[in-house]
XYZ file of N, CA, C and O in Angstrom:
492
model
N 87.330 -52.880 -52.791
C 88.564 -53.597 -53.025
C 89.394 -52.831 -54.049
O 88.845 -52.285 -55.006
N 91.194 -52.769 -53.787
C 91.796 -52.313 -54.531
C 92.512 -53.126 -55.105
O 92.744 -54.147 -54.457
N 93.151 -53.015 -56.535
C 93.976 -53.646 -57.006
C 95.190 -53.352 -56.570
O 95.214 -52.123 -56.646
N 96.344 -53.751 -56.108
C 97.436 -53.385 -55.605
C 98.702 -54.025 -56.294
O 99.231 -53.025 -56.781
N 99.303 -54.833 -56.543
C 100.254 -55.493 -57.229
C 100.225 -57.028 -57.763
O 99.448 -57.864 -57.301
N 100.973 -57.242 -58.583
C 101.702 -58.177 -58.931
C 102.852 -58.645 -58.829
O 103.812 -58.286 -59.509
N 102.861 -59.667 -57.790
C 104.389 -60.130 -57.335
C 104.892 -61.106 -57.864
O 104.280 -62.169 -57.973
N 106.406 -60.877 -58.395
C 107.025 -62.478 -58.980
C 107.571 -62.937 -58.105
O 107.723 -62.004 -57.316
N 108.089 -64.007 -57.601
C 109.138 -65.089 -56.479
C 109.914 -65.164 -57.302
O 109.712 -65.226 -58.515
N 110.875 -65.166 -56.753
C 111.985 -65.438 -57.805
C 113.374 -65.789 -56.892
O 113.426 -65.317 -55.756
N 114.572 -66.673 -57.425
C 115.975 -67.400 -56.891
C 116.803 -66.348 -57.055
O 117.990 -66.661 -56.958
N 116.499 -64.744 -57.357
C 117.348 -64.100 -57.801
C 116.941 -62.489 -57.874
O 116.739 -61.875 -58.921
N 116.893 -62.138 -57.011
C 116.004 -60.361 -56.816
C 116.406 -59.388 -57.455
O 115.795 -58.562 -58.134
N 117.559 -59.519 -57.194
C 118.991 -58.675 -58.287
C 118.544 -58.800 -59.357
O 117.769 -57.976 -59.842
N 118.967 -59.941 -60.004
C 118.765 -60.208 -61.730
C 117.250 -59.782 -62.101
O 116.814 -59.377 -63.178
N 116.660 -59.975 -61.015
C 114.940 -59.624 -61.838
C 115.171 -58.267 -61.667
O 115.592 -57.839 -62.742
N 115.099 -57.343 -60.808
C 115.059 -56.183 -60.888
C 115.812 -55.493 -61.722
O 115.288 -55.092 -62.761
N 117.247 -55.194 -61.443
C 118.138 -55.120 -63.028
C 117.389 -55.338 -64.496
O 117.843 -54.626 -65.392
N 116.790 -55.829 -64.694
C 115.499 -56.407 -66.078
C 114.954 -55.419 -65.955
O 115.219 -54.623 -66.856
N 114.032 -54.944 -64.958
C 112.962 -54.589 -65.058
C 113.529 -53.331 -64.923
O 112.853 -52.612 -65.659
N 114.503 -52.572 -64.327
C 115.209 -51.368 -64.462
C 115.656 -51.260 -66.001
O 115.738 -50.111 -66.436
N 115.890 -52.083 -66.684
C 116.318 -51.307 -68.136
C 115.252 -51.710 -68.766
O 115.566 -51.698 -69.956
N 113.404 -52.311 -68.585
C 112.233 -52.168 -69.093
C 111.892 -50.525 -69.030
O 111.935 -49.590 -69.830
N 111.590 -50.678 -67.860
C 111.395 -49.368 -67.009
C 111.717 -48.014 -67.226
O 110.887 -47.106 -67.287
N 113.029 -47.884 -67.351
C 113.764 -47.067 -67.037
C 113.975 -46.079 -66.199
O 114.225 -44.887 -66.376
N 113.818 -46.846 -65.094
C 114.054 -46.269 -63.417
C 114.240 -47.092 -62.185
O 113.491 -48.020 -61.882
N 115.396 -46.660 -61.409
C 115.461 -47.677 -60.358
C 114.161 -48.604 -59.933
O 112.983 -48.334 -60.166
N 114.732 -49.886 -59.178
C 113.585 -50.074 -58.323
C 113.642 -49.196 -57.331
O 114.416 -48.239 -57.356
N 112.548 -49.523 -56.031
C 112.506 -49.191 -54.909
C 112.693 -50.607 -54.118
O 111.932 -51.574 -54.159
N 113.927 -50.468 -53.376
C 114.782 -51.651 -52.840
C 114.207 -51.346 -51.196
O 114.858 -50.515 -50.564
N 113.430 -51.770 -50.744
C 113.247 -51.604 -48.909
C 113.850 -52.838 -48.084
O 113.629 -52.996 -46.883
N 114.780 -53.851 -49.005
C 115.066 -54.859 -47.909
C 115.510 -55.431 -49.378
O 114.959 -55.327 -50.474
N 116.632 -56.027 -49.003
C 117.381 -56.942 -49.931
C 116.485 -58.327 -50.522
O 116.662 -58.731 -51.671
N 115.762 -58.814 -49.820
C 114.760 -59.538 -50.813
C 113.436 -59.589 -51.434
O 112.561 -60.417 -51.684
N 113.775 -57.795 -51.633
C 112.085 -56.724 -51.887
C 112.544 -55.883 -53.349
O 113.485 -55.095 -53.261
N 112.066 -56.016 -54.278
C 112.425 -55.098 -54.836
C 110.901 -54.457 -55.571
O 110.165 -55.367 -55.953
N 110.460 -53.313 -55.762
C 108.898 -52.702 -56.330
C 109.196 -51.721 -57.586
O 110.132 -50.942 -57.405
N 108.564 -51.654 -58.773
C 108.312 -50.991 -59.315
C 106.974 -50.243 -59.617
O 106.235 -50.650 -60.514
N 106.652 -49.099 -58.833
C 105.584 -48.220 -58.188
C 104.921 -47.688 -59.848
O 105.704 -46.906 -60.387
N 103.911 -47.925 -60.521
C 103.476 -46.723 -61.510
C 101.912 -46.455 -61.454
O 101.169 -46.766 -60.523
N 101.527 -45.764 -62.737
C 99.846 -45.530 -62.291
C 99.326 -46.796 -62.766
O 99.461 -47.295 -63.883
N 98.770 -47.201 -61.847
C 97.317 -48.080 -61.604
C 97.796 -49.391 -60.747
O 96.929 -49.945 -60.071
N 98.938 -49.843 -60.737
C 99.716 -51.024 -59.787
C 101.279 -51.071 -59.948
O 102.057 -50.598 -60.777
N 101.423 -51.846 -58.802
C 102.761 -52.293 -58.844
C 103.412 -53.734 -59.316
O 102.803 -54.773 -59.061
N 104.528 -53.753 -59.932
C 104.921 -54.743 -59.971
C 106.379 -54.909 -58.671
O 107.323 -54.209 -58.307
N 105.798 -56.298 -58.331
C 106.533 -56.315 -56.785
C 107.359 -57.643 -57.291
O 106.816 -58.656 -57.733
N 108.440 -57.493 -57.179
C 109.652 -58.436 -56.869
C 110.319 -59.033 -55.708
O 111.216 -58.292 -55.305
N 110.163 -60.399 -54.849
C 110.369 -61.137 -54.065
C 111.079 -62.410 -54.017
O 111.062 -63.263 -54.905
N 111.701 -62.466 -52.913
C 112.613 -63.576 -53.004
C 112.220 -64.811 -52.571
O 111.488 -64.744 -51.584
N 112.432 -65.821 -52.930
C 112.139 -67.140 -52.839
C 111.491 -67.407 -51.334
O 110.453 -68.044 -51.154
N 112.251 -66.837 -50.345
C 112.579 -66.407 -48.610
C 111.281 -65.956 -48.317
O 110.657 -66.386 -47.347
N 110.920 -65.276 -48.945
C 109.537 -64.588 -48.285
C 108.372 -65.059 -48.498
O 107.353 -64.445 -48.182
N 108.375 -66.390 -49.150
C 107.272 -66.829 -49.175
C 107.344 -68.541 -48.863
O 106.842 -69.456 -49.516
N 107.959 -68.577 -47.926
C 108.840 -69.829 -47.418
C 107.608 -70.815 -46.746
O 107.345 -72.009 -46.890
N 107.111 -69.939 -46.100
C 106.280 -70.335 -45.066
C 104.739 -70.954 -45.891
O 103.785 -71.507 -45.344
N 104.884 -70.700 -47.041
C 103.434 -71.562 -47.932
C 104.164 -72.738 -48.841
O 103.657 -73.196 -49.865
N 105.372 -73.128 -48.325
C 105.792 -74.724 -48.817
C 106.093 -74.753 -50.146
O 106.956 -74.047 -50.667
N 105.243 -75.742 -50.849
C 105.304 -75.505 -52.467
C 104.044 -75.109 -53.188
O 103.747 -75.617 -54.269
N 103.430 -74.356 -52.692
C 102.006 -73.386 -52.708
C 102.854 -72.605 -54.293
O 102.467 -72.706 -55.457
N 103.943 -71.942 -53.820
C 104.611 -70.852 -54.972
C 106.007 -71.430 -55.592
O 106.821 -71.748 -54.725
N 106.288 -71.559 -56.505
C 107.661 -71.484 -56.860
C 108.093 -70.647 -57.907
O 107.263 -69.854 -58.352
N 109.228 -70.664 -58.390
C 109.672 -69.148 -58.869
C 110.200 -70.131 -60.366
O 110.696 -71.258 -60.340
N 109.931 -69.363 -61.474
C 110.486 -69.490 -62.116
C 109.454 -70.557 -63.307
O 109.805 -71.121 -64.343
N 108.505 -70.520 -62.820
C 107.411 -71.529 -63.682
C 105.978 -70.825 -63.941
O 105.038 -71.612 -64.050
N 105.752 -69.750 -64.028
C 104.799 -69.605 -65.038
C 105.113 -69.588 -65.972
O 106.285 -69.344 -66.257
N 103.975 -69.900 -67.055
C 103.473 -69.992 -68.313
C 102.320 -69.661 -68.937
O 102.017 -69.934 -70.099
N 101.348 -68.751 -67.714
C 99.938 -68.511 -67.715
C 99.838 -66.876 -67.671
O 98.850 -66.397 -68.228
N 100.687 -66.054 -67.113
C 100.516 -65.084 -67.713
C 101.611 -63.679 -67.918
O 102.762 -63.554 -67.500
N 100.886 -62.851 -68.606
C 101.970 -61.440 -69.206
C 102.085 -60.070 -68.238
O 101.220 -59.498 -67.574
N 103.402 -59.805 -68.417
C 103.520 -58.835 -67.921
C 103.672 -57.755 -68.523
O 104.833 -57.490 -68.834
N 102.586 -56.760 -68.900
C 102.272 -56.305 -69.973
C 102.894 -54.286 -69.830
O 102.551 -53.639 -68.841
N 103.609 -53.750 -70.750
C 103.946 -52.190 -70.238
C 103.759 -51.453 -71.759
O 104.628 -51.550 -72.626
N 102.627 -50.783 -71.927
C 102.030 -49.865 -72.672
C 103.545 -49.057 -72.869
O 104.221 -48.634 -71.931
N 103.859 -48.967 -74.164
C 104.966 -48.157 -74.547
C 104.710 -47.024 -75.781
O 103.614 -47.121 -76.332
N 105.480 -46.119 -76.195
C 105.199 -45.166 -76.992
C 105.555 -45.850 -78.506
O 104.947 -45.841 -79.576
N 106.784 -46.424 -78.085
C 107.052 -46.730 -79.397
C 108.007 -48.497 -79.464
O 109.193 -48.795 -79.326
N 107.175 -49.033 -79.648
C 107.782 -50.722 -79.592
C 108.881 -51.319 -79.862
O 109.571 -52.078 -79.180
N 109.071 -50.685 -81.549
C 110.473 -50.815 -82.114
C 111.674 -50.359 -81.150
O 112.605 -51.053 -80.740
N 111.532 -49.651 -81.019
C 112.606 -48.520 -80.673
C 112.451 -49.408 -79.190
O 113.591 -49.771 -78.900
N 111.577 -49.839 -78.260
C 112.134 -50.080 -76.518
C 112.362 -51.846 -77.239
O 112.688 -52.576 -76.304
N 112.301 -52.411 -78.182
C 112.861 -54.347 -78.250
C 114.539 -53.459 -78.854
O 115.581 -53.806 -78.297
N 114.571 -52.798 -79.533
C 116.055 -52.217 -79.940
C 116.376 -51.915 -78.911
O 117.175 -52.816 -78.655
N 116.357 -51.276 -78.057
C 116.924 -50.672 -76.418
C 117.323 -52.092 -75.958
O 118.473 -52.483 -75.760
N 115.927 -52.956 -75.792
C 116.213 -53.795 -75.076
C 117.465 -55.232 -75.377
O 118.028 -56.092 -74.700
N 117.421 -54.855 -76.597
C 118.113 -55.768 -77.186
C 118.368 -57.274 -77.011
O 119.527 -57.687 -76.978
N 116.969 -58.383 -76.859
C 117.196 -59.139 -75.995
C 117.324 -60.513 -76.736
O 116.668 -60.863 -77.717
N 118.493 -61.371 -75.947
C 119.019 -62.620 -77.007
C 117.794 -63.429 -77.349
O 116.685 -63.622 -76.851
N 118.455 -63.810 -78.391
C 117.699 -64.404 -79.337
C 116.358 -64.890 -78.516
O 115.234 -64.398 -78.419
N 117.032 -66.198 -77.908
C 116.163 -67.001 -77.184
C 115.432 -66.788 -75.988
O 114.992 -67.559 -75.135
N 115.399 -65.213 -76.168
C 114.322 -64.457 -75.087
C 113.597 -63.752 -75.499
O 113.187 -62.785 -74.858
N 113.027 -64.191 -77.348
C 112.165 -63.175 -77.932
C 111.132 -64.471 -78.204
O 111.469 -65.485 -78.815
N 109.881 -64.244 -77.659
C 108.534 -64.881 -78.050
C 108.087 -64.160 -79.535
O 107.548 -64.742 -80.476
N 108.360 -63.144 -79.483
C 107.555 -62.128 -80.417
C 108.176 -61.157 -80.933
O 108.078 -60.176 -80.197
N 108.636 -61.001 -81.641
C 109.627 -59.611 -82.274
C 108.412 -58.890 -83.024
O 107.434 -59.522 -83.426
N 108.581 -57.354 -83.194
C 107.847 -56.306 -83.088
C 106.865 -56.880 -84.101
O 107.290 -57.622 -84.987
N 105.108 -56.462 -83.981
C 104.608 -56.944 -84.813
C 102.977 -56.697 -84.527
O 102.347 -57.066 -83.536
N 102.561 -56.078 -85.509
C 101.135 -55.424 -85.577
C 100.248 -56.612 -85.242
O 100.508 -57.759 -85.607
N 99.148 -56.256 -84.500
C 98.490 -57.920 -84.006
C 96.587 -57.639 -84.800
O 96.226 -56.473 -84.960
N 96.063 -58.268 -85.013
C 95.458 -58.464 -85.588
C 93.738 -57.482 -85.149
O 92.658 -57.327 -85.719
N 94.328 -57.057 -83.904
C 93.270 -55.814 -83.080
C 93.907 -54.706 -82.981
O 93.620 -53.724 -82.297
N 95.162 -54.948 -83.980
C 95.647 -53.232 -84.065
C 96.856 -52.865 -83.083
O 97.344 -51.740 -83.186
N 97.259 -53.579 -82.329
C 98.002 -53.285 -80.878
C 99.598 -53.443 -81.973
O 99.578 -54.085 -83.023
N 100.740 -52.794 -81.500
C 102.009 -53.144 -81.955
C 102.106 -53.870 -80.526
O 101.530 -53.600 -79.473
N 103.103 -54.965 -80.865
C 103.383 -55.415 -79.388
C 104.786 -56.140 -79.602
O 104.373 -57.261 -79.898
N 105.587 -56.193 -79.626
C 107.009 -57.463 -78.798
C 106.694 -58.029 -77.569
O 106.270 -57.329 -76.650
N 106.867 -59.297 -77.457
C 107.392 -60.506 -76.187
C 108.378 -60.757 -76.041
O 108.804 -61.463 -76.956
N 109.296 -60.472 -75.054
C 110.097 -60.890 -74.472
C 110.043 -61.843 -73.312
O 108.954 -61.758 -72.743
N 110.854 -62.720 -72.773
C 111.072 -63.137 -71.367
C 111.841 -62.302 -70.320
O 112.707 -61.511 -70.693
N 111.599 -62.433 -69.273
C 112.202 -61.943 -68.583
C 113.383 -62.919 -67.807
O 112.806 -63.992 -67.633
N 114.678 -63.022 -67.302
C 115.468 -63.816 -66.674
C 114.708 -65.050 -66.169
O 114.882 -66.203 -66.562
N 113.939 -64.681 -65.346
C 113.258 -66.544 -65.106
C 112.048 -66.978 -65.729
O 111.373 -67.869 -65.214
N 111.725 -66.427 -66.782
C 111.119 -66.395 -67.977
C 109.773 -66.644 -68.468
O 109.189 -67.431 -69.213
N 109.485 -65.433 -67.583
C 108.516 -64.707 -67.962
C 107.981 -64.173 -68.621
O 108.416 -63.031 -68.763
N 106.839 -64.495 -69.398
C 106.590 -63.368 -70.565
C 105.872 -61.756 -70.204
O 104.841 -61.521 -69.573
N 106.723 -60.904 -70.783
C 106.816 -59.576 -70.801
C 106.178 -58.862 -72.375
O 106.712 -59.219 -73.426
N 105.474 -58.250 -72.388
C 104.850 -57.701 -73.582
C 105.055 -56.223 -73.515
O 104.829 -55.648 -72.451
N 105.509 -55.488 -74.677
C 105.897 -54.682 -74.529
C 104.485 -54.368 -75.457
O 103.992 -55.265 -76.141
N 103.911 -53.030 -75.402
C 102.823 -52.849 -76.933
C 102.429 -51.433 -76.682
O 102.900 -50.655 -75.852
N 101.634 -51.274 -77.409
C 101.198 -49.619 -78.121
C 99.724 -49.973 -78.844
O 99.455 -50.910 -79.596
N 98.752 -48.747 -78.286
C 97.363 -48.637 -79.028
C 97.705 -48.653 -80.616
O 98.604 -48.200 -81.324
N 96.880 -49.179 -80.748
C 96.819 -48.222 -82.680
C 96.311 -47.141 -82.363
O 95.433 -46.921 -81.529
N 97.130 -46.096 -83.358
C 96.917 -44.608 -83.231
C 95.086 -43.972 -83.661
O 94.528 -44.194 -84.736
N 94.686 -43.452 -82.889
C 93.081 -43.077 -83.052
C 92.276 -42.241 -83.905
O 91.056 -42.192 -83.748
């Protein structure tokens, strides 16, 4: 078995991807207007529209977790929550050494998601 992605549902494919393009800093890969993927090493994060997962009722809905992070190993923390610059009321966590050593910021993402931005402690 492989690990392959993580997909969000979401009312809004555009707005999520746009996010995740200035996380990122690289297009998505758009194959169909209610597809959007961001390809890196070890999985993907896959972006989907409400539409494509129609057919499992209220199995999924978009816009209500609270259970888990979407986590992107960065070089330097400060410097990508300054890039990111994100309003107020979309910071869980502003930059901040965690107690196992990790630097990390939380952000949300548009349908509000938590996003962790973080960094090893240096070895």
């Amino acid at each position: 078995m492989s690990f392959t992605s993580i997909r969000i549902v979401t009312e809004d494919v555009d707005r999520l991807a746009a996010f995740y393009e200035r996380v990122t800093g690289r297009p998505a890969e758009r194959p169909t207007p209610v597809f959007a993927q961001f390809s890196g090493s070890g999985a993907v994060l896959a972006i989907a529209s409400t539409a494509t997962v129609a057919m499992l009722g209220d199995a999924v809905s978009a816009q209500t977790n609270r259970s888990v992070f979407i986590e992107f190993e960065v070089a330097d923390v400060d410097g990508e929550f300054e890039r990111l610059q994100p309003e107020p009321d979309d910071v869980v966590l502003a930059p901040t050494t965690m107690p196992w050593g990790n630097r990390s910021a939380l952000v949300r993402d548009p349908d509000g998601n938590v996003v962790n931005l973080f960094s090893r402690p240096a070895s």
